[in-house]
XYZ file of C-alpha atoms in Angstrom:
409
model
C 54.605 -35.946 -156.679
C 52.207 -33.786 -158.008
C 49.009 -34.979 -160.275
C 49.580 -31.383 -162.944
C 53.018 -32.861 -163.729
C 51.493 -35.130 -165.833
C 51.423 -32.470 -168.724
C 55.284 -32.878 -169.045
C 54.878 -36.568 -169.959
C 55.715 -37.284 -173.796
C 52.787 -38.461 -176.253
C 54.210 -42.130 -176.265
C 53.751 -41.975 -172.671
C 50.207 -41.135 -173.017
C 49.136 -43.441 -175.514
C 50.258 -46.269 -173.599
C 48.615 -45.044 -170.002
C 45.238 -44.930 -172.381
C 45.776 -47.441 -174.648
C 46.249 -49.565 -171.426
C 42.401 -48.308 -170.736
C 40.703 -49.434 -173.608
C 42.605 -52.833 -173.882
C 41.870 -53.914 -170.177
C 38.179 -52.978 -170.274
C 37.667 -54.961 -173.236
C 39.634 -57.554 -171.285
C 37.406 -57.685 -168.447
C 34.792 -57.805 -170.004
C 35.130 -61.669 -170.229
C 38.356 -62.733 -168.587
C 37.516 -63.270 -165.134
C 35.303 -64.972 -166.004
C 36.985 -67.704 -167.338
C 36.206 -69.762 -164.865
C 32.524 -69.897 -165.152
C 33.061 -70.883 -169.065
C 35.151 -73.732 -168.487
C 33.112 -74.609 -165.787
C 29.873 -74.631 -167.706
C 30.870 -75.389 -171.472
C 33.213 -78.289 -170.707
C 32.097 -79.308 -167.153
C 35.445 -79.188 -165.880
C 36.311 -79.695 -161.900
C 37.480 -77.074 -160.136
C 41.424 -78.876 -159.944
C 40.803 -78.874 -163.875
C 39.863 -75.391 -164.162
C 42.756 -74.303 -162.002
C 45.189 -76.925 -163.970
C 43.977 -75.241 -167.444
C 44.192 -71.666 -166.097
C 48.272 -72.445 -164.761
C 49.099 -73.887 -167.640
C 48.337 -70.964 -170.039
C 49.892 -68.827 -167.133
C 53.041 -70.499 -166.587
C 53.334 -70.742 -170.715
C 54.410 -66.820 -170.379
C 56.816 -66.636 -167.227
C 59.849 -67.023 -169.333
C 58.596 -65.346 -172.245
C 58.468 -62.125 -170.472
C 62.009 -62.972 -169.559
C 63.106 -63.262 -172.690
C 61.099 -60.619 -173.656
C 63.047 -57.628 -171.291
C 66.667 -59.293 -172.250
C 65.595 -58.812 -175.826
C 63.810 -54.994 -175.588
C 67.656 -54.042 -173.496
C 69.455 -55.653 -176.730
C 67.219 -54.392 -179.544
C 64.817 -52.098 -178.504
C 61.441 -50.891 -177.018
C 59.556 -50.472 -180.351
C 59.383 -53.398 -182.067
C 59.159 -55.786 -179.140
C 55.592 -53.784 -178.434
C 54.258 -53.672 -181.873
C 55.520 -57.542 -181.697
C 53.274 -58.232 -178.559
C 50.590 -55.474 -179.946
C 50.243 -58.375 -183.042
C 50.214 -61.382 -180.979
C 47.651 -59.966 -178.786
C 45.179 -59.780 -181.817
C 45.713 -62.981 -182.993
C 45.675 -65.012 -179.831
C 42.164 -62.935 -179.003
C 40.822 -63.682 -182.250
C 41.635 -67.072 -181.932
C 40.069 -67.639 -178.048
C 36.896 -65.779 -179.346
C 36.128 -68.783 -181.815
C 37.583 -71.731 -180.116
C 35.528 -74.605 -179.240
C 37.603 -77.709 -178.374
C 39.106 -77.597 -175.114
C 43.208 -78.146 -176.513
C 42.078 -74.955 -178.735
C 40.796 -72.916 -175.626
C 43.832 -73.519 -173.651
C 46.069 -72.853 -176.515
C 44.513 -69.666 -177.215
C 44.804 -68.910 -173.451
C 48.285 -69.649 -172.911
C 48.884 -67.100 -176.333
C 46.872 -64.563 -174.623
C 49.292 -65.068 -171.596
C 52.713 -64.567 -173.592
C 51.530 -61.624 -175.242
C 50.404 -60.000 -172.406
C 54.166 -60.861 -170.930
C 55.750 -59.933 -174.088
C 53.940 -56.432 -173.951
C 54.536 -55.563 -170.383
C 58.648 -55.574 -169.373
C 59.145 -53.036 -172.754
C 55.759 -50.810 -171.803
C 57.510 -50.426 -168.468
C 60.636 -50.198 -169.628
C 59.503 -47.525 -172.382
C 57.690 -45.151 -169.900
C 61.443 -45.415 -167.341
C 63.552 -44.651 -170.597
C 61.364 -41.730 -171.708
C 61.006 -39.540 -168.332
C 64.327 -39.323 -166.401
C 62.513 -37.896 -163.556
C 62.111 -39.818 -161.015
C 59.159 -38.577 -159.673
C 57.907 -38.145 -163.114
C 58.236 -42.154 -163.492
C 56.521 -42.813 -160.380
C 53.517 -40.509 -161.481
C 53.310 -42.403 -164.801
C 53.670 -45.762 -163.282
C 50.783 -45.124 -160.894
C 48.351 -42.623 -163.875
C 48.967 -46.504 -165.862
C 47.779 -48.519 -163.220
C 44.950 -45.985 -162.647
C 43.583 -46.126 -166.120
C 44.664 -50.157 -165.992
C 41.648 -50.076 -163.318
C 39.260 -47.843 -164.228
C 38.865 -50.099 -167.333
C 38.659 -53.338 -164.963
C 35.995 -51.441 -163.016
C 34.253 -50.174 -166.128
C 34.369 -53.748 -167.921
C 32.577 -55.749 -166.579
C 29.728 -53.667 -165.761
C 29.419 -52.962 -169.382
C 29.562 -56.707 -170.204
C 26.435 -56.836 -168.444
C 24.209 -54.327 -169.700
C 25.210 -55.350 -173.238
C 25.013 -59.163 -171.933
C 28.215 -59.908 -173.251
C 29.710 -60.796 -170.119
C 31.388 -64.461 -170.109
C 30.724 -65.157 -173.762
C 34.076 -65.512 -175.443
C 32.849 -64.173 -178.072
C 33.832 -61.130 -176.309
C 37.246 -61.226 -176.765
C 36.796 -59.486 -180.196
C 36.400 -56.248 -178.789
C 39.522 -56.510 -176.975
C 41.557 -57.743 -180.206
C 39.753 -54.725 -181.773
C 40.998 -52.650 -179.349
C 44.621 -53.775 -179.792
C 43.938 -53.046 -183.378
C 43.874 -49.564 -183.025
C 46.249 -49.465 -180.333
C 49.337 -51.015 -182.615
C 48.088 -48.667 -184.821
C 48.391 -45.472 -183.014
C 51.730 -46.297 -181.614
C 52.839 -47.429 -184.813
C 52.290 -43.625 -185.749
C 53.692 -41.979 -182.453
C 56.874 -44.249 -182.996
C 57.272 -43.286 -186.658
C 56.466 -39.458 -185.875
C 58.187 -38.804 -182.375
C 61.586 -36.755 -182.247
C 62.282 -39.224 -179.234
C 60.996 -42.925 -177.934
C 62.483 -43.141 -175.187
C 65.271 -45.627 -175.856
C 68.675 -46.244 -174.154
C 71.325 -44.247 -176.544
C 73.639 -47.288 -175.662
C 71.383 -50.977 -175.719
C 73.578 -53.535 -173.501
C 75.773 -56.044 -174.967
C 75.509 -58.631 -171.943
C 74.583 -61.964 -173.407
C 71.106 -63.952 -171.600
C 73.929 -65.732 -170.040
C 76.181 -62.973 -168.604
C 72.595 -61.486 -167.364
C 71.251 -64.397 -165.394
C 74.913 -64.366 -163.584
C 74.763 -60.377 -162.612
C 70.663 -61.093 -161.317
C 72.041 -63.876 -159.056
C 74.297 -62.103 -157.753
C 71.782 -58.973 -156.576
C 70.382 -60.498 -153.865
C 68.193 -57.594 -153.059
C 66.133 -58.343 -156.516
C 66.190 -62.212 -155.521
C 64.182 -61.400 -151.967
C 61.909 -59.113 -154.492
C 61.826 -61.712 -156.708
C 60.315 -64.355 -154.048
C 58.460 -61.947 -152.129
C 56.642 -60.920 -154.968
C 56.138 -64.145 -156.021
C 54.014 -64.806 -152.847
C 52.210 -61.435 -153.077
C 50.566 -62.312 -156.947
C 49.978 -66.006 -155.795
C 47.827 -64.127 -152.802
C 45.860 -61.628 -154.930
C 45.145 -64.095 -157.875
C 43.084 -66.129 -155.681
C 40.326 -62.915 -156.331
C 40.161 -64.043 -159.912
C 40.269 -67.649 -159.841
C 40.024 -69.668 -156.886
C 37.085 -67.197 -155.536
C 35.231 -67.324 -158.299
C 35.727 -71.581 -158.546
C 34.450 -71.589 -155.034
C 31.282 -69.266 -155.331
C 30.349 -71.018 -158.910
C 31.088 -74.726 -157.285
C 28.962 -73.766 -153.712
C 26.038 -73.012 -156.278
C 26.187 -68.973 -155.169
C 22.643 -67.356 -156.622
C 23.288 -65.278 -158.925
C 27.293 -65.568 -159.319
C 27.853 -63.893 -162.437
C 26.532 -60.690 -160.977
C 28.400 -61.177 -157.555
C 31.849 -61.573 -159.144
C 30.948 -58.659 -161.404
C 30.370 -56.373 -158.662
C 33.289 -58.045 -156.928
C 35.620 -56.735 -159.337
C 33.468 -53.228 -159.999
C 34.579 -53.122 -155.918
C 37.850 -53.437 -156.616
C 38.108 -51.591 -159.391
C 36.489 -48.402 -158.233
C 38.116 -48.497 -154.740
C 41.738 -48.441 -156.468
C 39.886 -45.205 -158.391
C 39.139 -43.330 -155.647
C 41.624 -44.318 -153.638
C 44.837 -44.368 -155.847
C 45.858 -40.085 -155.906
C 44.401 -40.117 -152.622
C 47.271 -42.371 -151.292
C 50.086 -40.848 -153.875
C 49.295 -37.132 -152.121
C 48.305 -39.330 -148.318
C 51.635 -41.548 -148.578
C 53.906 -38.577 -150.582
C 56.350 -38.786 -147.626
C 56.203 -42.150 -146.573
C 59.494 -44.385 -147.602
C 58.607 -46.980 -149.903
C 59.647 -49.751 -147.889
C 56.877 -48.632 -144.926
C 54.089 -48.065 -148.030
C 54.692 -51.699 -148.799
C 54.579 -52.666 -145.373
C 51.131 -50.596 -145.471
C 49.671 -52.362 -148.381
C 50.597 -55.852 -147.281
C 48.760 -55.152 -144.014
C 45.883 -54.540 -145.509
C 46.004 -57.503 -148.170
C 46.805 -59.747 -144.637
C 43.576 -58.453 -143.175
C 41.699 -59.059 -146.463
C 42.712 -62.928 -146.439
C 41.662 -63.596 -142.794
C 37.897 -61.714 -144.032
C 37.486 -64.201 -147.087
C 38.104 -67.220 -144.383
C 36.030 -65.994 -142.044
C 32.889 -64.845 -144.278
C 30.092 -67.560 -144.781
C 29.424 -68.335 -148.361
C 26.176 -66.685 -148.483
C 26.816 -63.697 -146.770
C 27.096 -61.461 -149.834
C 27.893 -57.986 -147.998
C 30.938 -59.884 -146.714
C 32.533 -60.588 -149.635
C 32.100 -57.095 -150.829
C 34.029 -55.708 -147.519
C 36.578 -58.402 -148.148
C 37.311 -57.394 -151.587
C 37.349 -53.427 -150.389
C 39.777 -54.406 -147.676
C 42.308 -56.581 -150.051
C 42.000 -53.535 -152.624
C 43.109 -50.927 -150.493
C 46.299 -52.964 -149.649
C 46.428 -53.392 -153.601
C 46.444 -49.556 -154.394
C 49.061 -49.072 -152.018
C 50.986 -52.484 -152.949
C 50.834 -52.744 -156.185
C 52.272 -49.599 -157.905
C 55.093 -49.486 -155.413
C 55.977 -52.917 -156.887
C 56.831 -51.125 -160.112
C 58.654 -48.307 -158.649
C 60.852 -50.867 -156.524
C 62.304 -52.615 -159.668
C 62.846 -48.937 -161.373
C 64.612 -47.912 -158.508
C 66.717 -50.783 -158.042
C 67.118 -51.501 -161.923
C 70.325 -50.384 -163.342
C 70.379 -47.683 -166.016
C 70.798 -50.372 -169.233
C 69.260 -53.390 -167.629
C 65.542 -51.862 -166.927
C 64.225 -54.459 -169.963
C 66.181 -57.366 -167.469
C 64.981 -56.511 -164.980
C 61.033 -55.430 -165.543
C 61.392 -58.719 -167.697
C 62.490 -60.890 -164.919
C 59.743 -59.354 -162.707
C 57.407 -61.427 -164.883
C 59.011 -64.827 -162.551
C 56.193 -63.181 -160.157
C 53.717 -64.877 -162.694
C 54.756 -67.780 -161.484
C 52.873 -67.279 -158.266
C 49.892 -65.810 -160.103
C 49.980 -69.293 -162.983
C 50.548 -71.508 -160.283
C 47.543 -70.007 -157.902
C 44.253 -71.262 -159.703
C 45.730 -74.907 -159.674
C 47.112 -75.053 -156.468
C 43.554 -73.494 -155.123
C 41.795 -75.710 -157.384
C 43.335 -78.507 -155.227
C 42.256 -77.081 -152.096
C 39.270 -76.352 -152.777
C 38.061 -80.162 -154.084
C 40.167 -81.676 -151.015
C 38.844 -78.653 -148.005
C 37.342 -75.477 -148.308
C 37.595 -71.709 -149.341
C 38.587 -71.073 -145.948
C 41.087 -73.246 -145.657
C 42.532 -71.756 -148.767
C 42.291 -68.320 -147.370
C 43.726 -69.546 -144.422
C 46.609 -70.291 -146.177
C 47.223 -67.075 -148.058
C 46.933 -65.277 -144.428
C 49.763 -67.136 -143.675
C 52.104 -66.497 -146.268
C 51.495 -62.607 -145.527
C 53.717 -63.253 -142.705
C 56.610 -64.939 -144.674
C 56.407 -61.974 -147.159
C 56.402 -58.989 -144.184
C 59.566 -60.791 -143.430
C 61.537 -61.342 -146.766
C 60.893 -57.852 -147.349
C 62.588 -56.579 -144.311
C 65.465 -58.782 -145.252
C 66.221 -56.549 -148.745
C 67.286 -53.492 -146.084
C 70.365 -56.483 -145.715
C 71.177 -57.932 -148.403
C 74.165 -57.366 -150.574
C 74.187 -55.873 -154.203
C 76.999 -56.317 -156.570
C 78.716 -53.081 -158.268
C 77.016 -53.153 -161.891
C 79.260 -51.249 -163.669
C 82.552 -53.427 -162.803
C 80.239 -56.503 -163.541
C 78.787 -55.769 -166.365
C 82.123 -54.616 -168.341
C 83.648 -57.409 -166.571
C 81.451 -59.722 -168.928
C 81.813 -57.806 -172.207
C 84.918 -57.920 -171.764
């Protein structure tokens, strides 16, 4: 997999690897953040907060179901300009809310879109590069930019002090602005989009019966589950516990917190794509998970106030990201039958559910124990996610073709 490839990669393709720049570090700007808003605009406890936070999450998981079945049916295009549209209002809206049913409203809206937009982005950058190397390089150059603009940010919300003013958020509908825009053009002026000559028939019925009956995506499915409720305890339930222990200076902890992880996916991710080139993907996912393992058992062991540690913590748990994380991607393309990549990227979106359901279920834990008993946890459920994923070299798959004309016909 070689970096140079890139220049074979259509325009569409581009535009969404940068477009997914721009619209994350706008994003970050404020969104982590979140937190510390609710926290100090509404005085909200931290089982509140995490309540709140789940609810807007768990508002998308079946949207971006519903959202792959329908790109597979109809189409990458319009489902993104769709989600493109619904981004700018629901960011519009959050920037100007002021009652608390209005914040979480605007929240949850924020959530669908951004679960609308991903299963056809993915989806869109499989159809349009039938290399499969070529696919892997694109999913990882996304990610890339996807974290140079997390890293990027948040610094900038602080040296403009805009950082965790919602206010914010009108920079990052701006940003969508031009981004509908823009691929609103390439669609309209490229020779080819990168969509399936033949869209499948198969009804949202006929496809939840062929995905329960691939029992390698199921183990996926729940192991990935695990792996997003793990990492989203970075965003929410660390930041709860710093803010609630009465951290000095918080806002500029968490911001280099996330600058941390940010840049340490940047100079680490082409580093591991030309380190890990000949490494099977099921041992680069063992890799990653080692290091997100080791990154739990730091945050339970670091004392609140020892600042350096949860730097080292947050390096550790992002190297075991840039290995993790991309290969998550390039498991579902690989195992995602030619017609069905909108199902299946789109039911990949269930691992939200682990991500929703983290900042209440940590909110819980930490009002009843502690951060480390939280982390303690996560550690934990490493284990029962090393294992599930050795399972998938077992379990069965059904024959796709025979099943899927099977129900059309």
């Amino acid at each position: 997999m070689k970096i140079s490839n890139a220049k074979q990669f259509p325009v569409v393709v581009w535009v969404l690897i940068i477009g997914a720049f721009f619209a994350r570090g706008t994003f970050f700007m404020v969104w982590p953040f979140m937190a510390i808003i609710l926290f100090q605009k509404f005085q909200l406890s931290p089982w509140e907060i995490g309540l709140f936070m789940s609810l807007a999450a768990i508002s998308a998981v079946v949207t971006g179901f519903f959202s792959g079945t329908l790109t597979d049916r109809y189409g990458r295009k319009n489902v993104i300009l769709a989600a493109g549209i619904i981004s700018i209002f629901a960011f519009v809206g959050i920037a100007f809310a002021n009652h608390i049913i209005s914040y979480v409203f605007f929240m949850a809206l924020c959530a669908i879109s951004k679960e609308i937009w991903e299963p056809p982005v993915k989806a869109l950058i499989s159809d349009s590069l039938p290399n499969t190397d070529l696919r892997e390089l694109a999913f990882q150059l996304r990610y890339f930019a996807i974290n140079v603009g997390a890293a990027i940010g948040p610094l900038m919300g602080v040296w403009f002090g805009v950082t965790a003013q919602q206010e914010t958020f009108l920079l990052t509908a701006f940003s969508f602005v031009v981004l509908v825009l823009v691929l609103k053009y390439t669609f309209k002026h490229s020779t080819f989009i990168g969509q399936p000559t033949n869209l499948t028939k198969v009804t949202l019925k006929q496809t939840l019966h062929i995905l329960r009956q691939d029992h390698v995506f199921l183990l996926l499915l729940i192991a990935n589950m695990i792996v997003m409720f793990i990492y989203a305890h970075l965003d929410s339930s660390l930041v709860q516990y710093l803010t609630q222990s009465s951290t000095n200076n918080v806002i500029e902890l968490v911001s280099f917190l996330i600058f941390t992880n940010a840049c340490t996916i940047i100079c680490l991710q082409f580093f591991s794509i030309k380190f890990l080139a000949h490494v099977s993907l099921i041992r680069r996912i063992y890799l990653g998970m080692f290091f997100l393992a080791l990154s739990q058992l730091c945050f339970a062991l670091n004392p609140i106030d020892f600042y350096a540690g949860w730097i080292i913590a947050t390096f550790v748990m992002s190297v075991g990201e840039t290995i993790l994380f991309p290969n998550m991607n390039i498991q579902i393309d690989r195992i995602a039958p030619k017609h069905m990549k909108g199902v299946y990227f789109g039911a990949a979106s269930f691992y939200s559910i682990g991500f929703a359901s983290a900042p209440y279920i940590g909110g819980i834990i930490l009002s009843a124990w502690s951060g480390s008993v939280l982390f303690c946890i996560t550690f934990g459920l490493c284990f029962i996610v090393y294992a599930m994923y050795g399972l998938t070299q077992y379990a069965k798959r059904p024959n796709f073709e025979a099943l899927i004309e099977k129900q059309i016909c």
